[in-house]
Amino acid sequence: MSGWYWTRWPAREGLEREAESLPRRVLTVLGRIVLLAVVGWGTFAGGRYEGWAVVVAAAGLAVAVVLVTAYLRATRGQRPAASYLLAAALVGGAWLANWGRAYTLADLLWVGLAVFSVVRLPPAPALLTMAAALGSYAAASWASWLSVLATVGGVTLLGFLLRLDIEARGAARRLLVQERAARAAEAESAALAERARIAREIHDVLAHSLSAQLVHLEAARLMLDAGTDREQIRERVVAARRMAQDGLAETRQALSALRGEFTPVGEFLVELTERERAPLTVTGTPRPLPAEAGLAVRRTAQEAVTNVRKHAPGARCSVELRYLDGAVELEVRNTRAPRGPSTGGASAAELADSGSGYGLLGMRERAELLGGTLLAGPEDGGWRVLLRVPA
């Protein structure tokens, strides 16, 4: 064993009152009351003291109680100097009690000090204190050597068993604290994940809806600057109004999604493609998708179609949903945007500036959180988005 072991105090957590159960506390209090009653009876029974001797014996008993209480508090607080001084005072006080014929008090002070020293002190000073206490008991005892040896052996064994119990309670206490800390960290991580999820929902709904409105309003502004026909400008304003209505509907859908209420993915894609006038192809056997996988498909389709409208106005867009074994794929393709100004003179670059720029990142992040993948890049002059998630 290293030198550090012999000077190491027992686990502080095991000595804390919180580590003790209520029945244990009750038994501890009752045990101390019984011991005090036994000491009082053994000291004053039989008319051993008379007159002022009774007062002196009572004062000595009170001082012993104070010293024991102080020793227990000092060892609980693991204060070395106070603990060792009080241990020496208890050994000396027991000798005074023995000299004053308070034999029960002296024996209990020596035996109790030996037990509590093993339980609460570092091993090296505990062995020295126990040797002094039990040596004093053996020297002052009138019992046979066999009885003394049995008492010393039993007290030593009791002390070490109680110390092991203290160490076990301390270890359990530390594990409980670590478990609570781990649960708190897990709860905080879950809260952060939920915040990230809500942030994605806000982006997917608001960025999609507001950017689409901004596209049409920007086109209307460019038309006004170019003196375009009033009816064409009105069409753009009406389209922006329709996008605002769609945004409200999508917001309600997002709230339903956050509550765990989902419309089937197929129905959502049908509505989306009909609104955007894009062909929809479904392959495989349609089946209900897990909540998160279905939400990923919905949001990716929504974001991809919105990006086509923003960055490639006038391009043809197609959507395909494939049900595979253990997975589902969504593919959104668009052709090259027509050259020249778009309707009303709004160029593709000007309209693309209305976006937030975080849609692709959000789609990829959502797919990776589910253990899936998202590929997005140019293809044949257009753009292709492919989402694959387990389902």
CSV table of C-alpha atoms in Angstrom, one decimal:
chain,number,residue,atom,x,y,z
A,1,MET,CA,0.0,0.0,0.0
A,2,SER,CA,1.2,3.5,-0.7
A,3,GLY,CA,1.9,6.1,2.0
A,4,TRP,CA,-1.0,8.1,0.7
A,5,TYR,CA,-3.4,5.3,1.7
A,6,TRP,CA,-2.3,5.4,5.4
A,7,THR,CA,-3.1,9.2,5.6
A,8,ARG,CA,-6.2,9.2,3.5
A,9,TRP,CA,-9.4,10.1,5.3
A,10,PRO,CA,-12.5,8.0,4.6
A,11,ALA,CA,-15.0,9.1,2.0
A,12,ARG,CA,-16.6,12.3,3.2
A,13,GLU,CA,-19.8,11.5,1.3
A,14,GLY,CA,-20.3,8.5,3.5
A,15,LEU,CA,-20.3,10.6,6.6
A,16,GLU,CA,-22.9,13.1,5.4
A,17,ARG,CA,-26.2,12.9,7.0
A,18,GLU,CA,-27.9,12.9,3.6
A,19,ALA,CA,-26.2,9.6,2.9
A,20,GLU,CA,-28.0,8.0,5.9
A,21,SER,CA,-31.6,6.7,5.6
A,22,LEU,CA,-34.3,7.8,8.0
A,23,PRO,CA,-34.4,4.5,9.9
A,24,ARG,CA,-30.6,4.6,10.3
A,25,ARG,CA,-30.8,8.1,11.8
A,26,VAL,CA,-33.6,7.0,14.2
A,27,LEU,CA,-31.6,4.0,15.3
A,28,THR,CA,-28.5,6.2,15.8
A,29,VAL,CA,-30.3,8.6,18.0
A,30,LEU,CA,-32.0,5.9,20.0
A,31,GLY,CA,-28.7,4.1,20.4
A,32,ARG,CA,-27.0,7.2,21.8
A,33,ILE,CA,-29.9,7.7,24.2
A,34,VAL,CA,-29.6,4.1,25.4
A,35,LEU,CA,-25.9,4.4,25.8
A,36,LEU,CA,-26.3,7.7,27.8
A,37,ALA,CA,-28.9,6.0,30.0
A,38,VAL,CA,-26.6,2.9,30.6
A,39,VAL,CA,-23.6,5.2,31.5
A,40,GLY,CA,-25.8,7.2,33.9
A,41,TRP,CA,-27.2,4.2,35.5
A,42,GLY,CA,-23.8,2.5,35.8
A,43,THR,CA,-22.3,5.7,37.3
A,44,PHE,CA,-24.9,6.6,39.9
A,45,ALA,CA,-26.5,3.3,40.7
A,46,GLY,CA,-25.6,1.6,44.0
A,47,GLY,CA,-25.0,4.8,46.0
A,48,ARG,CA,-21.4,5.0,44.9
A,49,TYR,CA,-21.3,8.8,45.3
A,50,GLU,CA,-22.6,11.0,48.0
A,51,GLY,CA,-22.8,14.8,48.6
A,52,TRP,CA,-20.5,16.8,46.4
A,53,ALA,CA,-19.2,13.7,44.8
A,54,VAL,CA,-22.5,13.3,42.9
A,55,VAL,CA,-22.1,16.9,41.5
A,56,VAL,CA,-18.5,16.1,40.4
A,57,ALA,CA,-19.6,12.9,38.8
A,58,ALA,CA,-22.5,14.6,37.0
A,59,ALA,CA,-20.1,17.3,35.8
A,60,GLY,CA,-17.6,14.7,34.6
A,61,LEU,CA,-20.3,12.9,32.7
A,62,ALA,CA,-21.4,16.2,31.1
A,63,VAL,CA,-17.8,17.0,30.1
A,64,ALA,CA,-17.5,13.5,28.6
A,65,VAL,CA,-20.6,14.0,26.5
A,66,VAL,CA,-19.3,17.4,25.3
A,67,LEU,CA,-15.9,15.8,24.3
A,68,VAL,CA,-17.5,12.9,22.5
A,69,THR,CA,-19.9,15.3,20.6
A,70,ALA,CA,-16.9,17.6,19.7
A,71,TYR,CA,-14.9,14.6,18.5
A,72,LEU,CA,-17.7,13.3,16.3
A,73,ARG,CA,-18.1,16.7,14.7
A,74,ALA,CA,-14.3,17.2,14.2
A,75,THR,CA,-13.9,13.8,12.6
A,76,ARG,CA,-17.0,14.4,10.4
A,77,GLY,CA,-15.5,17.6,9.2
A,78,GLN,CA,-12.1,15.8,8.8
A,79,ARG,CA,-10.2,18.4,10.9
A,80,PRO,CA,-6.9,16.6,11.8
A,81,ALA,CA,-5.6,18.8,14.7
A,82,ALA,CA,-8.9,19.0,16.5
A,83,SER,CA,-9.6,15.3,16.0
A,84,TYR,CA,-6.2,14.1,17.4
A,85,LEU,CA,-6.4,16.5,20.4
A,86,LEU,CA,-9.9,15.5,21.3
A,87,ALA,CA,-8.9,11.8,20.9
A,88,ALA,CA,-6.1,12.3,23.4
A,89,ALA,CA,-8.5,14.2,25.7
A,90,LEU,CA,-10.9,11.3,25.6
A,91,VAL,CA,-8.2,8.8,26.5
A,92,GLY,CA,-7.1,10.9,29.4
A,93,GLY,CA,-10.7,11.6,30.5
A,94,ALA,CA,-11.4,7.9,30.5
A,95,TRP,CA,-8.5,7.3,32.8
A,96,LEU,CA,-9.9,10.1,35.1
A,97,ALA,CA,-13.3,8.4,35.1
A,98,ASN,CA,-11.7,5.1,35.9
A,99,TRP,CA,-9.8,6.7,38.8
A,100,GLY,CA,-13.1,8.2,40.0
A,101,ARG,CA,-14.7,4.7,39.9
A,102,ALA,CA,-16.9,5.6,37.0
A,103,TYR,CA,-15.9,2.3,35.4
A,104,THR,CA,-18.8,2.1,32.9
A,105,LEU,CA,-18.1,5.5,31.6
A,106,ALA,CA,-14.4,4.8,31.2
A,107,ASP,CA,-14.9,1.5,29.4
A,108,LEU,CA,-17.5,3.0,27.0
A,109,LEU,CA,-15.2,6.0,26.3
A,110,TRP,CA,-12.2,3.7,25.4
A,111,VAL,CA,-14.3,1.2,23.4
A,112,GLY,CA,-16.3,3.9,21.6
A,113,LEU,CA,-13.1,5.9,20.8
A,114,ALA,CA,-11.5,2.8,19.3
A,115,VAL,CA,-14.5,2.1,17.1
A,116,PHE,CA,-15.1,5.7,15.9
A,117,SER,CA,-11.3,6.2,15.3
A,118,VAL,CA,-11.2,3.2,12.9
A,119,VAL,CA,-14.4,4.5,11.2
A,120,ARG,CA,-13.5,8.1,10.8
A,121,LEU,CA,-9.8,8.7,11.0
A,122,PRO,CA,-7.1,7.9,8.4
A,123,PRO,CA,-5.7,4.4,8.8
A,124,ALA,CA,-2.4,5.3,10.4
A,125,PRO,CA,-3.7,7.7,13.2
A,126,ALA,CA,-6.8,5.4,13.5
A,127,LEU,CA,-4.5,2.4,14.4
A,128,LEU,CA,-2.5,4.5,16.9
A,129,THR,CA,-5.7,5.8,18.6
A,130,MET,CA,-7.3,2.4,18.7
A,131,ALA,CA,-4.1,0.9,20.2
A,132,ALA,CA,-4.1,3.6,22.9
A,133,ALA,CA,-7.8,3.3,23.7
A,134,LEU,CA,-7.9,-0.5,23.7
A,135,GLY,CA,-4.6,-0.8,25.5
A,136,SER,CA,-5.9,1.5,28.2
A,137,TYR,CA,-9.1,-0.6,28.4
A,138,ALA,CA,-7.0,-3.8,28.7
A,139,ALA,CA,-4.7,-2.3,31.3
A,140,ALA,CA,-7.6,-1.0,33.5
A,141,SER,CA,-9.9,-4.0,33.1
A,142,TRP,CA,-10.4,-6.5,35.9
A,143,ALA,CA,-11.8,-9.1,33.6
A,144,SER,CA,-9.9,-12.2,32.5
A,145,TRP,CA,-7.4,-11.9,29.6
A,146,LEU,CA,-9.6,-14.1,27.5
A,147,SER,CA,-12.5,-11.8,28.0
A,148,VAL,CA,-10.3,-8.7,27.3
A,149,LEU,CA,-8.9,-10.3,24.1
A,150,ALA,CA,-12.5,-11.2,22.9
A,151,THR,CA,-13.6,-7.6,23.5
A,152,VAL,CA,-10.6,-6.1,21.8
A,153,GLY,CA,-11.0,-8.4,18.8
A,154,GLY,CA,-14.7,-7.8,18.5
A,155,VAL,CA,-14.3,-4.0,18.8
A,156,THR,CA,-11.6,-4.0,16.1
A,157,LEU,CA,-13.7,-6.1,13.7
A,158,LEU,CA,-16.7,-3.9,14.3
A,159,GLY,CA,-14.7,-0.8,13.6
A,160,PHE,CA,-13.4,-2.1,10.3
A,161,LEU,CA,-16.8,-3.4,9.2
A,162,LEU,CA,-18.3,0.1,9.9
A,163,ARG,CA,-15.5,1.7,8.0
A,164,LEU,CA,-16.2,-0.5,5.0
A,165,ASP,CA,-19.9,0.5,5.3
A,166,ILE,CA,-18.9,4.2,5.3
A,167,GLU,CA,-16.7,3.7,2.2
A,168,ALA,CA,-19.6,1.8,0.4
A,169,ARG,CA,-22.0,4.6,1.3
A,170,GLY,CA,-19.5,7.2,0.1
A,171,ALA,CA,-19.1,5.3,-3.2
A,172,ALA,CA,-22.8,5.0,-3.7
A,173,ARG,CA,-23.2,8.7,-2.9
A,174,ARG,CA,-20.6,9.7,-5.5
A,175,LEU,CA,-22.3,7.4,-8.1
A,176,LEU,CA,-25.6,9.0,-7.3
A,177,VAL,CA,-24.1,12.5,-7.8
A,178,GLN,CA,-22.5,11.4,-11.1
A,179,GLU,CA,-25.8,9.9,-12.3
A,180,ARG,CA,-27.7,13.1,-11.5
A,181,ALA,CA,-25.0,15.1,-13.3
A,182,ALA,CA,-25.3,12.8,-16.3
A,183,ARG,CA,-29.1,13.1,-16.3
A,184,ALA,CA,-28.8,16.9,-16.1
A,185,ALA,CA,-26.4,16.9,-19.0
A,186,GLU,CA,-28.7,14.5,-21.0
A,187,ALA,CA,-31.7,16.8,-20.3
A,188,GLU,CA,-29.7,19.8,-21.4
A,189,SER,CA,-28.5,18.0,-24.5
A,190,ALA,CA,-32.1,17.0,-25.3
A,191,ALA,CA,-33.2,20.6,-24.8
A,192,LEU,CA,-30.5,21.9,-27.1
A,193,ALA,CA,-31.6,19.3,-29.7
A,194,GLU,CA,-35.2,20.3,-29.4
A,195,ARG,CA,-34.2,24.0,-29.8
A,196,ALA,CA,-32.2,23.0,-32.9
A,197,ARG,CA,-35.3,21.2,-34.2
A,198,ILE,CA,-37.6,24.1,-33.6
A,199,ALA,CA,-35.0,26.4,-35.3
A,200,ARG,CA,-35.1,24.1,-38.3
A,201,GLU,CA,-38.9,24.2,-38.4
A,202,ILE,CA,-38.9,28.0,-38.2
A,203,HIS,CA,-36.4,28.3,-41.0
A,204,ASP,CA,-38.2,25.7,-43.1
A,205,VAL,CA,-41.6,27.5,-42.7
A,206,LEU,CA,-40.7,31.2,-42.5
A,207,ALA,CA,-37.8,31.2,-45.0
A,208,HIS,CA,-39.8,29.2,-47.5
A,209,SER,CA,-42.9,31.3,-47.2
A,210,LEU,CA,-41.3,34.8,-46.8
A,211,SER,CA,-38.7,34.3,-49.5
A,212,ALA,CA,-41.3,33.1,-51.9
A,213,GLN,CA,-43.4,36.3,-51.2
A,214,LEU,CA,-40.3,38.4,-51.5
A,215,VAL,CA,-39.6,36.9,-54.9
A,216,HIS,CA,-43.0,38.0,-56.2
A,217,LEU,CA,-42.9,41.4,-54.5
A,218,GLU,CA,-39.4,42.1,-55.8
A,219,ALA,CA,-40.6,41.1,-59.3
A,220,ALA,CA,-43.5,43.5,-58.9
A,221,ARG,CA,-41.2,46.3,-57.9
A,222,LEU,CA,-39.0,45.7,-60.9
A,223,MET,CA,-42.1,45.7,-63.1
A,224,LEU,CA,-43.2,49.0,-61.7
A,225,ASP,CA,-39.7,50.5,-62.3
A,226,ALA,CA,-39.8,49.2,-65.9
A,227,GLY,CA,-43.4,50.5,-66.5
A,228,THR,CA,-44.8,47.0,-67.1
A,229,ASP,CA,-48.5,46.5,-67.7
A,230,ARG,CA,-50.7,46.9,-64.6
A,231,GLU,CA,-52.3,43.5,-65.1
A,232,GLN,CA,-48.9,41.7,-64.9
A,233,ILE,CA,-48.0,43.6,-61.8
A,234,ARG,CA,-51.3,42.6,-60.3
A,235,GLU,CA,-50.6,38.9,-61.0
A,236,ARG,CA,-47.3,39.2,-59.0
A,237,VAL,CA,-49.1,40.8,-56.0
A,238,VAL,CA,-51.8,38.2,-56.1
A,239,ALA,CA,-49.1,35.5,-56.2
A,240,ALA,CA,-47.4,37.1,-53.2
A,241,ARG,CA,-50.8,37.1,-51.4
A,242,ARG,CA,-51.3,33.4,-52.3
A,243,MET,CA,-47.8,32.7,-50.9
A,244,ALA,CA,-48.7,34.4,-47.6
A,245,GLN,CA,-51.8,32.2,-47.4
A,246,ASP,CA,-49.7,29.1,-48.1
A,247,GLY,CA,-47.3,30.3,-45.4
A,248,LEU,CA,-50.0,30.4,-42.9
A,249,ALA,CA,-51.1,26.9,-43.8
A,250,GLU,CA,-47.5,25.7,-43.6
A,251,THR,CA,-47.1,27.3,-40.2
A,252,ARG,CA,-50.2,25.3,-39.0
A,253,GLN,CA,-48.6,22.1,-40.5
A,254,ALA,CA,-45.4,22.9,-38.7
A,255,LEU,CA,-47.2,23.3,-35.4
A,256,SER,CA,-48.9,20.0,-36.0
A,257,ALA,CA,-45.6,18.4,-36.8
A,258,LEU,CA,-44.1,19.7,-33.5
A,259,ARG,CA,-47.1,18.1,-31.7
A,260,GLY,CA,-46.5,14.8,-33.6
A,261,GLU,CA,-49.5,15.2,-35.9
A,262,PHE,CA,-48.5,14.5,-39.5
A,263,THR,CA,-50.4,14.4,-42.7
A,264,PRO,CA,-49.2,11.5,-45.0
A,265,VAL,CA,-46.1,12.4,-47.0
A,266,GLY,CA,-47.8,11.4,-50.2
A,267,GLU,CA,-50.7,13.8,-49.8
A,268,PHE,CA,-48.3,16.6,-48.9
A,269,LEU,CA,-46.2,16.0,-52.0
A,270,VAL,CA,-49.3,15.9,-54.2
A,271,GLU,CA,-50.4,19.3,-52.8
A,272,LEU,CA,-47.0,20.7,-53.2
A,273,THR,CA,-46.4,19.6,-56.8
A,274,GLU,CA,-49.9,20.6,-57.9
A,275,ARG,CA,-49.3,24.1,-56.5
A,276,GLU,CA,-45.9,24.3,-58.2
A,277,ARG,CA,-47.2,22.5,-61.4
A,278,ALA,CA,-44.4,19.9,-61.2
A,279,PRO,CA,-44.8,16.2,-62.1
A,280,LEU,CA,-44.7,13.8,-59.2
A,281,THR,CA,-43.6,10.1,-59.5
A,282,VAL,CA,-44.0,7.6,-56.8
A,283,THR,CA,-42.2,4.2,-57.0
A,284,GLY,CA,-42.4,1.3,-54.6
A,285,THR,CA,-45.2,0.4,-52.2
A,286,PRO,CA,-46.3,3.5,-50.2
A,287,ARG,CA,-46.3,2.9,-46.5
A,288,PRO,CA,-46.5,5.1,-43.4
A,289,LEU,CA,-43.1,6.7,-42.5
A,290,PRO,CA,-41.7,7.4,-39.1
A,291,ALA,CA,-42.4,10.9,-37.9
A,292,GLU,CA,-38.9,12.3,-38.3
A,293,ALA,CA,-38.3,10.6,-41.6
A,294,GLY,CA,-41.6,11.9,-43.0
A,295,LEU,CA,-40.8,15.4,-41.7
A,296,ALA,CA,-37.4,15.3,-43.4
A,297,VAL,CA,-39.0,14.3,-46.7
A,298,ARG,CA,-41.6,17.1,-46.5
A,299,ARG,CA,-39.1,19.8,-45.6
A,300,THR,CA,-36.6,18.8,-48.1
A,301,ALA,CA,-39.2,18.7,-50.9
A,302,GLN,CA,-40.5,22.1,-49.8
A,303,GLU,CA,-37.0,23.6,-49.6
A,304,ALA,CA,-35.8,22.1,-52.9
A,305,VAL,CA,-38.9,23.3,-54.8
A,306,THR,CA,-38.6,26.8,-53.3
A,307,ASN,CA,-35.0,27.0,-54.4
A,308,VAL,CA,-36.0,26.1,-57.9
A,309,ARG,CA,-38.5,29.0,-57.9
A,310,LYS,CA,-35.9,31.4,-56.4
A,311,HIS,CA,-32.7,30.4,-58.3
A,312,ALA,CA,-34.1,29.0,-61.5
A,313,PRO,CA,-37.3,30.8,-62.3
A,314,GLY,CA,-39.0,29.3,-65.3
A,315,ALA,CA,-37.1,26.0,-65.1
A,316,ARG,CA,-39.0,22.7,-65.2
A,317,CYS,CA,-39.0,20.8,-62.0
A,318,SER,CA,-39.8,17.2,-61.2
A,319,VAL,CA,-40.3,15.3,-57.9
A,320,GLU,CA,-39.8,11.6,-57.4
A,321,LEU,CA,-40.5,9.6,-54.2
A,322,ARG,CA,-39.1,6.1,-54.0
A,323,TYR,CA,-40.0,3.6,-51.2
A,324,LEU,CA,-37.1,1.2,-50.8
A,325,ASP,CA,-36.4,-1.6,-48.3
A,326,GLY,CA,-35.6,0.0,-45.1
A,327,ALA,CA,-35.3,3.5,-46.6
A,328,VAL,CA,-37.0,6.2,-48.6
A,329,GLU,CA,-35.6,8.4,-51.3
A,330,LEU,CA,-36.7,11.8,-52.5
A,331,GLU,CA,-35.3,13.3,-55.7
A,332,VAL,CA,-36.0,16.8,-56.9
A,333,ARG,CA,-34.6,17.8,-60.3
A,334,ASN,CA,-34.9,21.0,-62.3
A,335,THR,CA,-33.7,21.9,-65.8
A,336,ARG,CA,-31.6,24.9,-66.8
A,337,ALA,CA,-33.4,28.2,-66.3
A,338,PRO,CA,-34.4,30.1,-69.5
A,339,ARG,CA,-32.0,32.8,-70.5
A,340,GLY,CA,-32.9,36.4,-70.3
A,341,PRO,CA,-35.1,38.2,-67.8
A,342,SER,CA,-37.8,36.4,-66.2
A,343,THR,CA,-41.4,37.6,-66.2
A,344,GLY,CA,-41.6,41.2,-65.7
A,345,GLY,CA,-37.8,41.7,-66.0
A,346,ALA,CA,-36.7,40.2,-62.7
A,347,SER,CA,-33.4,38.4,-63.4
A,348,ALA,CA,-32.6,35.0,-61.7
A,349,ALA,CA,-29.7,36.5,-59.8
A,350,GLU,CA,-31.8,39.3,-58.4
A,351,LEU,CA,-34.5,37.0,-57.3
A,352,ALA,CA,-32.0,34.5,-55.8
A,353,ASP,CA,-30.7,37.3,-53.5
A,354,SER,CA,-33.9,37.1,-51.5
A,355,GLY,CA,-33.1,33.8,-49.9
A,356,SER,CA,-31.4,33.2,-46.6
A,357,GLY,CA,-28.7,30.9,-47.9
A,358,TYR,CA,-29.2,28.3,-45.1
A,359,GLY,CA,-31.7,25.9,-46.8
A,360,LEU,CA,-29.2,23.4,-48.1
A,361,LEU,CA,-27.3,23.3,-44.8
A,362,GLY,CA,-30.6,22.7,-42.9
A,363,MET,CA,-31.6,19.9,-45.2
A,364,ARG,CA,-28.2,18.1,-44.9
A,365,GLU,CA,-28.2,18.5,-41.1
A,366,ARG,CA,-31.7,17.1,-40.9
A,367,ALA,CA,-30.7,14.0,-43.0
A,368,GLU,CA,-27.5,13.4,-41.0
A,369,LEU,CA,-29.4,13.5,-37.7
A,370,LEU,CA,-31.5,10.6,-39.0
A,371,GLY,CA,-28.6,8.6,-40.2
A,372,GLY,CA,-29.3,9.4,-43.8
A,373,THR,CA,-27.6,11.4,-46.6
A,374,LEU,CA,-28.4,14.4,-48.8
A,375,LEU,CA,-26.7,15.0,-52.1
A,376,ALA,CA,-27.2,18.3,-53.9
A,377,GLY,CA,-25.4,19.7,-56.9
A,378,PRO,CA,-25.5,20.7,-60.6
A,379,GLU,CA,-26.6,18.2,-63.2
A,380,ASP,CA,-27.0,18.7,-67.0
A,381,GLY,CA,-27.1,22.5,-66.5
A,382,GLY,CA,-29.8,22.2,-63.9
A,383,TRP,CA,-29.8,21.1,-60.2
A,384,ARG,CA,-30.5,17.8,-58.4
A,385,VAL,CA,-31.3,17.1,-54.8
A,386,LEU,CA,-31.3,13.5,-53.5
A,387,LEU,CA,-32.4,12.7,-50.0
A,388,ARG,CA,-32.1,9.2,-48.5
A,389,VAL,CA,-33.2,8.4,-45.0
A,390,PRO,CA,-33.8,5.2,-43.1
A,391,ALA,CA,-37.5,4.4,-42.9
